[in-house]
Coordinates of N, CA, C and O in Angstrom, one line a residue:
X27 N -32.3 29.7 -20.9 CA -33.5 28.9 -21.2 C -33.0 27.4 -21.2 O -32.2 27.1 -22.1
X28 N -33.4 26.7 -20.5 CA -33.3 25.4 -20.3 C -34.0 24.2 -20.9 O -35.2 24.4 -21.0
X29 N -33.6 22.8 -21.3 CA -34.3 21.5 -22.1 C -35.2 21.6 -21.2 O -36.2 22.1 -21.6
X30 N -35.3 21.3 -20.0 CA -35.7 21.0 -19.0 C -37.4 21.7 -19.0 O -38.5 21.2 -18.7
X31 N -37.1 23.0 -19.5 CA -38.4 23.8 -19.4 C -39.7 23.2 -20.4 O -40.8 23.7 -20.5
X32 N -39.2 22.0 -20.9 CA -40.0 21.4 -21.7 C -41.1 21.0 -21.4 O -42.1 21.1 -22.1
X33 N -41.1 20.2 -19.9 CA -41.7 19.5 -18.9 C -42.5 20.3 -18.4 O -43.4 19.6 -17.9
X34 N -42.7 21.5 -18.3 CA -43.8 22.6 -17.8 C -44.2 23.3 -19.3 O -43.4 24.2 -19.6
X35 N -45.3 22.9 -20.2 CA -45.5 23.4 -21.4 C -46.0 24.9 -21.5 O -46.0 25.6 -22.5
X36 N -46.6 25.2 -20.2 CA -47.1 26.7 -20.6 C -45.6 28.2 -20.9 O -45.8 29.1 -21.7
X37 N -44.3 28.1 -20.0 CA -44.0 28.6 -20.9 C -43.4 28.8 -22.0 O -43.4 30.0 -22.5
X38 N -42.9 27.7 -22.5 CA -42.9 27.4 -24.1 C -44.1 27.9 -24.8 O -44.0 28.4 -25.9
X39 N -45.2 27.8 -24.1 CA -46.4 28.0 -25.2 C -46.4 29.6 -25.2 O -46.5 30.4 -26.1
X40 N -46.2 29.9 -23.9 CA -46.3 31.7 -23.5 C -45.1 32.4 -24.5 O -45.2 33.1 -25.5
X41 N -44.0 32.0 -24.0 CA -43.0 32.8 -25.0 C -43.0 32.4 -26.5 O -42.6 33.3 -27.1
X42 N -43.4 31.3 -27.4 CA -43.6 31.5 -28.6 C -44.6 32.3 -29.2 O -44.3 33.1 -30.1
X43 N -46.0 32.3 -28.4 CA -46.5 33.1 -28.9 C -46.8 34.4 -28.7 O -47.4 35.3 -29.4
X44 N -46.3 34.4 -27.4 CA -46.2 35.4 -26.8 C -45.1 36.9 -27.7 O -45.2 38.1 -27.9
X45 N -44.2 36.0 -28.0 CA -43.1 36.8 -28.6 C -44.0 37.0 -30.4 O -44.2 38.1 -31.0
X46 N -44.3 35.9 -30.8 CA -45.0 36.1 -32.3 C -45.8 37.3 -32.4 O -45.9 37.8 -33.5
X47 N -46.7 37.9 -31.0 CA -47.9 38.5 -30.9 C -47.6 39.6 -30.5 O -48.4 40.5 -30.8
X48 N -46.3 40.1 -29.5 CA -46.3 41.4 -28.9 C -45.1 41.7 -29.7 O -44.9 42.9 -29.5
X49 N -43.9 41.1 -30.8 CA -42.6 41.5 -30.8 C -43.2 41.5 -32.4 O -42.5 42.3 -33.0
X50 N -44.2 41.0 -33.2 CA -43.8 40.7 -34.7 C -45.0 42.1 -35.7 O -45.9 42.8 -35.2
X51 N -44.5 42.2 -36.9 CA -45.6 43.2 -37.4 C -46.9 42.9 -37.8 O -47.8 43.7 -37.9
X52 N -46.7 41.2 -38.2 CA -48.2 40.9 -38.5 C -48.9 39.8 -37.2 O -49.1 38.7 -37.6
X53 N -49.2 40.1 -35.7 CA -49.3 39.3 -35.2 C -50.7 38.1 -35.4 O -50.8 36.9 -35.0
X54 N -51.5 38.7 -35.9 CA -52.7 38.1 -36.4 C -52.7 37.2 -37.4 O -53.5 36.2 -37.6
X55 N -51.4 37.6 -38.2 CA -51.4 36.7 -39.5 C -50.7 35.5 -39.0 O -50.8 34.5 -39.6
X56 N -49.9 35.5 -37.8 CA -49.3 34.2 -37.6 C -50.4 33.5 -36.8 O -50.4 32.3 -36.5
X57 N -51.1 34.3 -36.4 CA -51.7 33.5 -35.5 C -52.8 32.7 -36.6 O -53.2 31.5 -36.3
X58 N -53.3 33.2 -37.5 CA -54.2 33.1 -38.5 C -53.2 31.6 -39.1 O -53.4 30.4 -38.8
X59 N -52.3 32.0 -39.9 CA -51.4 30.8 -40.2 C -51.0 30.0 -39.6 O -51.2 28.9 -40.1
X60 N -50.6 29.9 -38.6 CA -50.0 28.8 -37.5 C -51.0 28.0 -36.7 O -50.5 27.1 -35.9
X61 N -52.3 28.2 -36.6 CA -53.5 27.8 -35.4 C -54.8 27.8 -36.8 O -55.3 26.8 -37.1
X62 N -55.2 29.1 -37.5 CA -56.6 29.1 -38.3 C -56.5 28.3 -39.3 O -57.4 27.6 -39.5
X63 N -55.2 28.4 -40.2 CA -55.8 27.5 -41.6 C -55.2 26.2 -41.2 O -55.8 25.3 -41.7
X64 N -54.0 25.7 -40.1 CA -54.5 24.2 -40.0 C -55.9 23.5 -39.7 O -56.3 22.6 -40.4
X65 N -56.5 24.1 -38.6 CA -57.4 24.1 -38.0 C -58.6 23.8 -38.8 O -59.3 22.7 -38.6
X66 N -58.9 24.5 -39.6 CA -59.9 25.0 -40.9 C -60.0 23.7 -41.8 O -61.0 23.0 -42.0
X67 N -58.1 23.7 -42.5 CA -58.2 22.3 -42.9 C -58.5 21.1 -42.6 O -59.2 20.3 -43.2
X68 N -57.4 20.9 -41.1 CA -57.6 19.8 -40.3 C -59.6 19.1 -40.7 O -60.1 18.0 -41.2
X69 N -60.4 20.5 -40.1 CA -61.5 19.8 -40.2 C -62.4 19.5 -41.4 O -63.5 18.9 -41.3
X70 N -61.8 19.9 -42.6 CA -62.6 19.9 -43.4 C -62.0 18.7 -43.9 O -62.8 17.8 -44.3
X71 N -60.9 18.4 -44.0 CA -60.3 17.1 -44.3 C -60.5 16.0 -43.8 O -60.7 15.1 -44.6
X72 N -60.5 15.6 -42.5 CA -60.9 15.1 -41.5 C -62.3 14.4 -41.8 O -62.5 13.2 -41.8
X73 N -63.3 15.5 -42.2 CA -64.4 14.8 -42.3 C -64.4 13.6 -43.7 O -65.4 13.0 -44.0
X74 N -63.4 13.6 -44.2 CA -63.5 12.8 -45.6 C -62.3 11.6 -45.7 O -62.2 10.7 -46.4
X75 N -61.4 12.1 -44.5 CA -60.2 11.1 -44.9 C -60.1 10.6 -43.1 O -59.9 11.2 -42.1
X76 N -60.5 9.1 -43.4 CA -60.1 8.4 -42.0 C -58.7 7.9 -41.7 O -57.8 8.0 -42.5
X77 N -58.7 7.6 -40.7 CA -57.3 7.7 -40.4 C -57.5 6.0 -40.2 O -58.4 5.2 -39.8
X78 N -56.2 5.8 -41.0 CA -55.7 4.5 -40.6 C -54.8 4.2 -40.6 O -54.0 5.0 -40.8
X79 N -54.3 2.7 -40.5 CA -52.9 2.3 -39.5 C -51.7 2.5 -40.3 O -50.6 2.7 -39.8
X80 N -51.9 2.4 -41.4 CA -50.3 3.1 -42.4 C -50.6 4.5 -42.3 O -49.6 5.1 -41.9
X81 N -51.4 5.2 -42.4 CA -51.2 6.9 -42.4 C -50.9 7.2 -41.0 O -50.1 8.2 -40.8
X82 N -51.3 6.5 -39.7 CA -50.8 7.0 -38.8 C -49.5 6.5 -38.5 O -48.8 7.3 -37.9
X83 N -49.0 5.2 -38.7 CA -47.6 5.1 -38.6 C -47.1 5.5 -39.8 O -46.2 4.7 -40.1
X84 N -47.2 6.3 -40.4 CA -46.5 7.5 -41.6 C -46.3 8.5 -40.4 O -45.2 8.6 -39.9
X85 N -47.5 9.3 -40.0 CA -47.3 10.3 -38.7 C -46.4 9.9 -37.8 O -45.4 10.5 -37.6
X86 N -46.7 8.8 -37.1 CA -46.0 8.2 -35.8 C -44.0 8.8 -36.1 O -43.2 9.4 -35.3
X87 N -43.9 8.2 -37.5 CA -42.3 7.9 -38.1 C -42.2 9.2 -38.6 O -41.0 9.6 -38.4
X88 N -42.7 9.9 -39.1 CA -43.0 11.4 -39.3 C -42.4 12.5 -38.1 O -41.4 13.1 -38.1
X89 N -43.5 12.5 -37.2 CA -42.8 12.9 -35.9 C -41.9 12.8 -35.1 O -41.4 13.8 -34.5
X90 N -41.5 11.4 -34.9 CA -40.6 10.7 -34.3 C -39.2 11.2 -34.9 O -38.3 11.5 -34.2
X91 N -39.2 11.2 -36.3 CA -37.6 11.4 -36.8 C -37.4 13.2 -36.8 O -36.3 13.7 -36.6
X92 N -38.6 13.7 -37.0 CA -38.5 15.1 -37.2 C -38.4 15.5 -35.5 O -38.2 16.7 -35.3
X93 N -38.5 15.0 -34.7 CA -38.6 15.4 -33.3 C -37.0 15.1 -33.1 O -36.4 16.1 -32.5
X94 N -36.4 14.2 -33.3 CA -34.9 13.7 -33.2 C -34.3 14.7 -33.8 O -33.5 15.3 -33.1
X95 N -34.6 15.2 -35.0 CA -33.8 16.3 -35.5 C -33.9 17.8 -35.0 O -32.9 18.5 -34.8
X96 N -34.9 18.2 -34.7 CA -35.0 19.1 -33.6 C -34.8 19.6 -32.5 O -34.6 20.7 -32.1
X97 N -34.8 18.4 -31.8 CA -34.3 17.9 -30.1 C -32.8 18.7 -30.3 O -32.4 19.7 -29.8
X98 N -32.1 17.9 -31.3 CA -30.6 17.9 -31.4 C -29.9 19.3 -31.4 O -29.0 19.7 -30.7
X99 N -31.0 19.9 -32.8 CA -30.6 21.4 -33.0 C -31.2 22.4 -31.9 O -30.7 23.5 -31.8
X100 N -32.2 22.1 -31.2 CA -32.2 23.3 -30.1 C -30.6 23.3 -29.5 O -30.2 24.5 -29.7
X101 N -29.9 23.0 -29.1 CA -28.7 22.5 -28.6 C -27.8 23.2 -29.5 O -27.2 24.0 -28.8
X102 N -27.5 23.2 -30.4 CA -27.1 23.8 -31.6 C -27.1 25.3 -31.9 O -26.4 25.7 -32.9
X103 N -27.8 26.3 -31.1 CA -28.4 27.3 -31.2 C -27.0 28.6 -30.8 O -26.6 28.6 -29.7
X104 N -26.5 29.3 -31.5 CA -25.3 29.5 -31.3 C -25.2 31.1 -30.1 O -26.0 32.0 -30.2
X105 N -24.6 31.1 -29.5 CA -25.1 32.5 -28.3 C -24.4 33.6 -29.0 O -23.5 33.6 -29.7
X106 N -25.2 34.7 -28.5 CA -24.9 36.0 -29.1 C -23.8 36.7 -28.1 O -23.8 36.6 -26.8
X107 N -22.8 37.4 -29.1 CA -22.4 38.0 -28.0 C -22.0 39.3 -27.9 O -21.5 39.7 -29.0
X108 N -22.0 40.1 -27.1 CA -21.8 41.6 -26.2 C -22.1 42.6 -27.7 O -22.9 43.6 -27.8
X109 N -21.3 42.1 -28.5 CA -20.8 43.5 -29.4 C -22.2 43.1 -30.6 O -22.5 44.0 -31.4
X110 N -22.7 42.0 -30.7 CA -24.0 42.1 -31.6 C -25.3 42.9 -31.3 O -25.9 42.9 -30.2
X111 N -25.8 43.7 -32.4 CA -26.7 44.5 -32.4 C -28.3 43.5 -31.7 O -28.5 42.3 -31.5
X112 N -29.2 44.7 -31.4 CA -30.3 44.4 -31.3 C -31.0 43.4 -31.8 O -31.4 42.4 -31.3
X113 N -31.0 44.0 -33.3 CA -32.0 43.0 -34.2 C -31.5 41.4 -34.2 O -32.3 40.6 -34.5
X114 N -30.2 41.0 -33.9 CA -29.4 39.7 -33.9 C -29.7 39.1 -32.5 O -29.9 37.9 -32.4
X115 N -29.9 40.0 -31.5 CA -30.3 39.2 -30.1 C -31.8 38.9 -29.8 O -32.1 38.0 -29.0
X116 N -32.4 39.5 -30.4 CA -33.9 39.7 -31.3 C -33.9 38.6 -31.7 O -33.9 37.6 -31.0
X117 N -34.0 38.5 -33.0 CA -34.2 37.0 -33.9 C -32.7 36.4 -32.9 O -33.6 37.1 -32.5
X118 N -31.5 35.8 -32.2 CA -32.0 34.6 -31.9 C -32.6 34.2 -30.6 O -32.6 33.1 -30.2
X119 N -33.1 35.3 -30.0 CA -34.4 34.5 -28.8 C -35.3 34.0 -29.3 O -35.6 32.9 -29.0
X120 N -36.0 34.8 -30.4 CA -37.3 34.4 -31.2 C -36.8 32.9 -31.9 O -37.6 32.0 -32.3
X121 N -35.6 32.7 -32.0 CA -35.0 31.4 -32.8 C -35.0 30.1 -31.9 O -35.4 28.9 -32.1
X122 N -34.5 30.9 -30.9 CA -34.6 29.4 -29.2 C -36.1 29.3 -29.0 O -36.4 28.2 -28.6
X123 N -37.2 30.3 -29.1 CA -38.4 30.2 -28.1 C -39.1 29.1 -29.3 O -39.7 28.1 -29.0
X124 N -39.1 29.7 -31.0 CA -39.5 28.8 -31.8 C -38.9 27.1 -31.6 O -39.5 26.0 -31.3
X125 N -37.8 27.3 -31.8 CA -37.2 25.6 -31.4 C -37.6 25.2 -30.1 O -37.7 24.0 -29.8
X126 N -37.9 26.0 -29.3 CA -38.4 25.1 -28.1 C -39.9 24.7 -28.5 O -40.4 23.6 -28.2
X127 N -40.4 25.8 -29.3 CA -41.9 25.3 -29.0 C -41.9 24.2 -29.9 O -42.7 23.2 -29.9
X128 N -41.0 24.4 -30.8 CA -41.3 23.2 -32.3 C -40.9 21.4 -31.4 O -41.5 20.4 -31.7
X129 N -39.6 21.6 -30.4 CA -39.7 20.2 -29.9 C -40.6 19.7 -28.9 O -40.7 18.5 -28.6
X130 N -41.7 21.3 -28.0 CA -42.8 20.5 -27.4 C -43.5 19.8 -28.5 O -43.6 18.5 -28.6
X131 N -43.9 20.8 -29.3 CA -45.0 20.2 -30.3 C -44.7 18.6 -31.1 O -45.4 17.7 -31.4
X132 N -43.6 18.8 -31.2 CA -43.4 16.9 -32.2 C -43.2 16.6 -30.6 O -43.0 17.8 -30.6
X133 N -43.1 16.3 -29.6 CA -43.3 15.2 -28.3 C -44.6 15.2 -28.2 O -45.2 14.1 -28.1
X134 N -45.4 16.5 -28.3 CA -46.9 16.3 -28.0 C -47.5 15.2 -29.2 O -48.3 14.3 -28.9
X135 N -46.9 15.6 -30.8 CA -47.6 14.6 -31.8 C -47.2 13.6 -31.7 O -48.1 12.8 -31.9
X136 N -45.5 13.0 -31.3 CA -45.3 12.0 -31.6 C -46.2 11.1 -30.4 O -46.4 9.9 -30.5
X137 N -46.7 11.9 -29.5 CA -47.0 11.0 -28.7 C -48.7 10.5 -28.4 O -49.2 9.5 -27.8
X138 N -49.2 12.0 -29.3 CA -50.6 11.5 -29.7 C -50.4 10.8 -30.9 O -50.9 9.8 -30.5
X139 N -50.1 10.6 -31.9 CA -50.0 9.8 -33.2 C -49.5 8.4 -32.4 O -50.1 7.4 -32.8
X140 N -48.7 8.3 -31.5 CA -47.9 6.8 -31.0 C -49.7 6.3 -30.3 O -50.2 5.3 -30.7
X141 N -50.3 7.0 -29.6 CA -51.4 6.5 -28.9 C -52.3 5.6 -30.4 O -52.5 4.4 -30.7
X142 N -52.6 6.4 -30.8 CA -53.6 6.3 -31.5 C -53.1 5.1 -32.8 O -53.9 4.4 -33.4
X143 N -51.9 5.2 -32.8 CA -51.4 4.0 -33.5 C -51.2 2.5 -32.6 O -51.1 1.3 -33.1
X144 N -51.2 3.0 -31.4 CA -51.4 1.9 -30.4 C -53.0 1.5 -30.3 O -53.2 0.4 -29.9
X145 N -53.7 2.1 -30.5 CA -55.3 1.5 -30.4 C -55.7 1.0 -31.2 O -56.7 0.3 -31.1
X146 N -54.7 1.2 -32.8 CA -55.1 0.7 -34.1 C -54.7 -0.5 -33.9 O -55.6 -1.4 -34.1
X147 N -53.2 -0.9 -33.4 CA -52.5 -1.7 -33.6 C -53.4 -2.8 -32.5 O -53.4 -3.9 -32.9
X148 N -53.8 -2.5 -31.6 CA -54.4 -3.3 -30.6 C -55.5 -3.7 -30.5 O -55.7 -4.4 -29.5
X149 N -56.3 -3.6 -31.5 CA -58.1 -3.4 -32.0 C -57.4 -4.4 -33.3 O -57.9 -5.5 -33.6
X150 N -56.4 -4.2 -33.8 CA -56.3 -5.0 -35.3 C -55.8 -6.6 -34.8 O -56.1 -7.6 -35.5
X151 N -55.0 -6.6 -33.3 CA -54.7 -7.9 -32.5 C -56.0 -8.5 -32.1 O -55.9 -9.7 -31.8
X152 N -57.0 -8.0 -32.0 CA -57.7 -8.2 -30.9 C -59.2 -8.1 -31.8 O -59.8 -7.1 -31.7
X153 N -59.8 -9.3 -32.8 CA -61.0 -8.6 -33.4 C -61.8 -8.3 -32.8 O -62.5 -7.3 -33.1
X154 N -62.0 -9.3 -31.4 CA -63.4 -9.6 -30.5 C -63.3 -8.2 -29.5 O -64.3 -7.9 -28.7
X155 N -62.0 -7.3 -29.5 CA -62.1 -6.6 -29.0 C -63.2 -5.1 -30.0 O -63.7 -4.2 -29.3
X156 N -63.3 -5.2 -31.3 CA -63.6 -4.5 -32.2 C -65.2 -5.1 -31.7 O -65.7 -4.4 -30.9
X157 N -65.8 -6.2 -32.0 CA -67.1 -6.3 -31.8 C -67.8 -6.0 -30.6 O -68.9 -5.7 -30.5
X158 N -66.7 -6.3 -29.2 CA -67.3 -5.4 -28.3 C -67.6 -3.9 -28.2 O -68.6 -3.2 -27.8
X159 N -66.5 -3.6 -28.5 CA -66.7 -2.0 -28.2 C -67.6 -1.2 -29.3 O -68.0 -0.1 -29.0
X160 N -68.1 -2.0 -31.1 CA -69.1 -2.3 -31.3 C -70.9 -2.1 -30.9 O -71.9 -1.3 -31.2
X161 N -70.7 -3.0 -30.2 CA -72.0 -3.5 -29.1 C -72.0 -2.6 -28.3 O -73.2 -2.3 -28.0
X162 N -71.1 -2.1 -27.8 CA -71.1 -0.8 -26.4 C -71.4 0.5 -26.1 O -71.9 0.9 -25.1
X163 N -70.8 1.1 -27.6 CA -70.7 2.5 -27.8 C -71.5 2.4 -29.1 O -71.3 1.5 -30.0
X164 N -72.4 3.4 -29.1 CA -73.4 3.6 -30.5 C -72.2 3.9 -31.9 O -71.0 4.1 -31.7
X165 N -72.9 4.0 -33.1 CA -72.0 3.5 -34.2 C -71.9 5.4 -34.5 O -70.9 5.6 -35.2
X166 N -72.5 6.3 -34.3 CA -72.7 7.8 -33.9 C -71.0 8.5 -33.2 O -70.2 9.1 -33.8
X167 N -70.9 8.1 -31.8 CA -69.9 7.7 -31.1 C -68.5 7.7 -31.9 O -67.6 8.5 -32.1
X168 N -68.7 6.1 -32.5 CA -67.7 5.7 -33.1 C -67.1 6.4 -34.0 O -66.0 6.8 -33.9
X169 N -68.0 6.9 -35.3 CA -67.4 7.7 -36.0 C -67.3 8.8 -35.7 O -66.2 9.1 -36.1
X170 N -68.0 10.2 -34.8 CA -67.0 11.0 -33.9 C -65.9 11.2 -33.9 O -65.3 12.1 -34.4
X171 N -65.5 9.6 -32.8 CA -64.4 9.2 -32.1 C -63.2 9.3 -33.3 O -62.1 10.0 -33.1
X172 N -63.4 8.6 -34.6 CA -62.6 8.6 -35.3 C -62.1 10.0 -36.5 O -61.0 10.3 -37.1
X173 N -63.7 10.6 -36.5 CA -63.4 11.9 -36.8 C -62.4 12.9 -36.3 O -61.6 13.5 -37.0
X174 N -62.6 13.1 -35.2 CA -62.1 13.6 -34.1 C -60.2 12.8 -34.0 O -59.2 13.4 -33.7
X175 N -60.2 11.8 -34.3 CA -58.5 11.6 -34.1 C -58.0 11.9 -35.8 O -56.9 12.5 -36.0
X176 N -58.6 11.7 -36.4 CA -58.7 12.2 -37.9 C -57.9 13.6 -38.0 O -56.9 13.8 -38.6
X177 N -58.6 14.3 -37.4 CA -59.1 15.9 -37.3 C -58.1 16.0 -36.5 O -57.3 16.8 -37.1
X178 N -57.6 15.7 -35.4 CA -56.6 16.2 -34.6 C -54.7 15.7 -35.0 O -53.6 16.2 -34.8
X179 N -55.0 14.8 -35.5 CA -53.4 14.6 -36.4 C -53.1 15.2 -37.9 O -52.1 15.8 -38.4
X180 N -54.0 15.1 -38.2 CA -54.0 16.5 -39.6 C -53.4 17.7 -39.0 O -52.3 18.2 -39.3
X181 N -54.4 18.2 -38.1 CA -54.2 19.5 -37.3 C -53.0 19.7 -36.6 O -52.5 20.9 -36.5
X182 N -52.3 18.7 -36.0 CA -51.1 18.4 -35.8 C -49.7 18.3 -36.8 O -48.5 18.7 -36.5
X183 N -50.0 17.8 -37.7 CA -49.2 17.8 -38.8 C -48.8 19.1 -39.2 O -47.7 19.5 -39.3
X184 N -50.1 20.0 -39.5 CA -50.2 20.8 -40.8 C -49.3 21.8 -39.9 O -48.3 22.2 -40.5
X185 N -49.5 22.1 -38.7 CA -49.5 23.0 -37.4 C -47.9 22.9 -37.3 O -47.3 24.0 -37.2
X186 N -47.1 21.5 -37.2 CA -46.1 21.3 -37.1 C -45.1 21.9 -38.2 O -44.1 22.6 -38.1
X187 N -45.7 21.4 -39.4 CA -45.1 21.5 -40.7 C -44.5 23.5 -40.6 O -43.5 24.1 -41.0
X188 N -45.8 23.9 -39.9 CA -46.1 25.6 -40.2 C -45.3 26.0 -39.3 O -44.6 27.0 -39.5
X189 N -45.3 25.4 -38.1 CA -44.1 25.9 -37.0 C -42.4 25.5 -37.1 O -41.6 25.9 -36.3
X190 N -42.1 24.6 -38.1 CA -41.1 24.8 -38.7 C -40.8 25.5 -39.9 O -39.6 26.0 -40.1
X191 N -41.5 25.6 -40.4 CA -41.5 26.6 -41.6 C -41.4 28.2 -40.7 O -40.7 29.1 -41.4
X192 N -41.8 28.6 -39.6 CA -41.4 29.8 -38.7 C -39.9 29.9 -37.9 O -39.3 30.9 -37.5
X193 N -39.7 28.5 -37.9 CA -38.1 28.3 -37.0 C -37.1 28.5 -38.4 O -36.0 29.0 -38.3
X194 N -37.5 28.0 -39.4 CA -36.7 27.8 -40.4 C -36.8 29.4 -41.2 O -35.8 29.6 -41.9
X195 N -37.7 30.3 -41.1 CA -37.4 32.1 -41.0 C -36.5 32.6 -40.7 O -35.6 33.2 -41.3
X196 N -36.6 32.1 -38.8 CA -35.4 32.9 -38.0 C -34.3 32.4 -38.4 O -33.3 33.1 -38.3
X197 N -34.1 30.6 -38.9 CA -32.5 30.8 -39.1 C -32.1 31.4 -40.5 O -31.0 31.2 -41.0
X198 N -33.1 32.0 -41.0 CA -32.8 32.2 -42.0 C -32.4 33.9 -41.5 O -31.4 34.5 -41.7
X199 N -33.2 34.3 -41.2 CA -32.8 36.1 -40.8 C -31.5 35.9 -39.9 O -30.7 36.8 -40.1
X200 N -30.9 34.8 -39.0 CA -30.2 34.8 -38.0 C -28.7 34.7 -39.3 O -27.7 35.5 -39.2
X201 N -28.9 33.8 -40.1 CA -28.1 33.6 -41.5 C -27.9 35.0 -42.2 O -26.8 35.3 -42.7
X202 N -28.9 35.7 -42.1 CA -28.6 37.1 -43.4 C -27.9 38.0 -42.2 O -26.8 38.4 -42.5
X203 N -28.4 38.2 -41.1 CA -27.1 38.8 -40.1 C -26.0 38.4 -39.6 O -25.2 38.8 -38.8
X204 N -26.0 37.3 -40.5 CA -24.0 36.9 -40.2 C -23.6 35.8 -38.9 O -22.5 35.2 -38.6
X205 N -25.3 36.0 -38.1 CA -24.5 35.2 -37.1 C -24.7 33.5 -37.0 O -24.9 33.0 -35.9
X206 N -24.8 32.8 -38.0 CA -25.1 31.2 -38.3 C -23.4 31.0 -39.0 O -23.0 29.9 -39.4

């Protein structure tokens, strides 16, 4: 499995969950945990807490450092070898497929939270640019728009938080089998 495979996101996305869904006992509950109660939250939060330029450069620096630390440890991932049982070659594929998917996901946040901290940052340079777009787009729109980035960095956060909390399982099972 290669860094490289990062760059084509479907099968990162195929083998994490793919493996969570056909290899685990509760496949529903991860799916329920890792995608439904961010989701759930994300929107119900979302509709009450707007996003703005220190909470998203909290995210921005959030992702960015936790993606650095991730990046590093896929690398880190120690190889199995010949005479280790099943259950150890088991949890650590499921160990690489999670850390892969965990460093798509902080490139995908760090890089939607970097945008969206760039439009703050650039609307906050630019007032006359705030009263046009204003004037342009109905005030309906607007808040949407901001619902909607609200809603999708929560959702991203909570989602991230939960898919390291799943990478941080396996090295923990990979730890109780002796091989960390």
């Amino acid at each position: 499995m290669s860094i490289l495979r990062i760059f084509n996101p479907a099968p990162v996305i195929r083998d994490h969950y793919g493996t969570l869904w056909y290899d685990s006992q509760h496949p529903l509950g991860y799916m329920l945990i890792l995608i439904g109660v961010p989701l759930l939250l994300a929107v119900i939060v979302g509709q009450f807490l707007t996003v703005t330029l220190g909470i998203v450069g909290f995210l921005t620096a959030f992702f960015g450092a936790v993606l650095a630390l991730s990046a590093r440890s896929w690398f880190n991932i120690p190889s199995i070898g010949d005479d280790d049982g099943e259950r150890k070659s088991a949890a650590l594929n499921q160990l690489r497929r999670s850390a892969m998917y965990a460093v798509l996901l902080g490139l995908v946040s760090f890089g939607v939270s970097a945008l969206i901290a760039a439009g703050h940052f650039i609307t906050r340079q630019n007032p006359s640019l705030i009263t046009e777009i204003q004037s342009a787009v109905s005030q309906q729109i607007l808040s949407l728009a901001m619902t909607a980035a609200s809603t999708v960095l929560i959702f991203l956060f909570l989602h991230y938080l939960l898919t390291l909390g799943v990478v941080l399982r396996w090295l923990y099972l990979m730890s109780e089998a002796g091989s960390l």
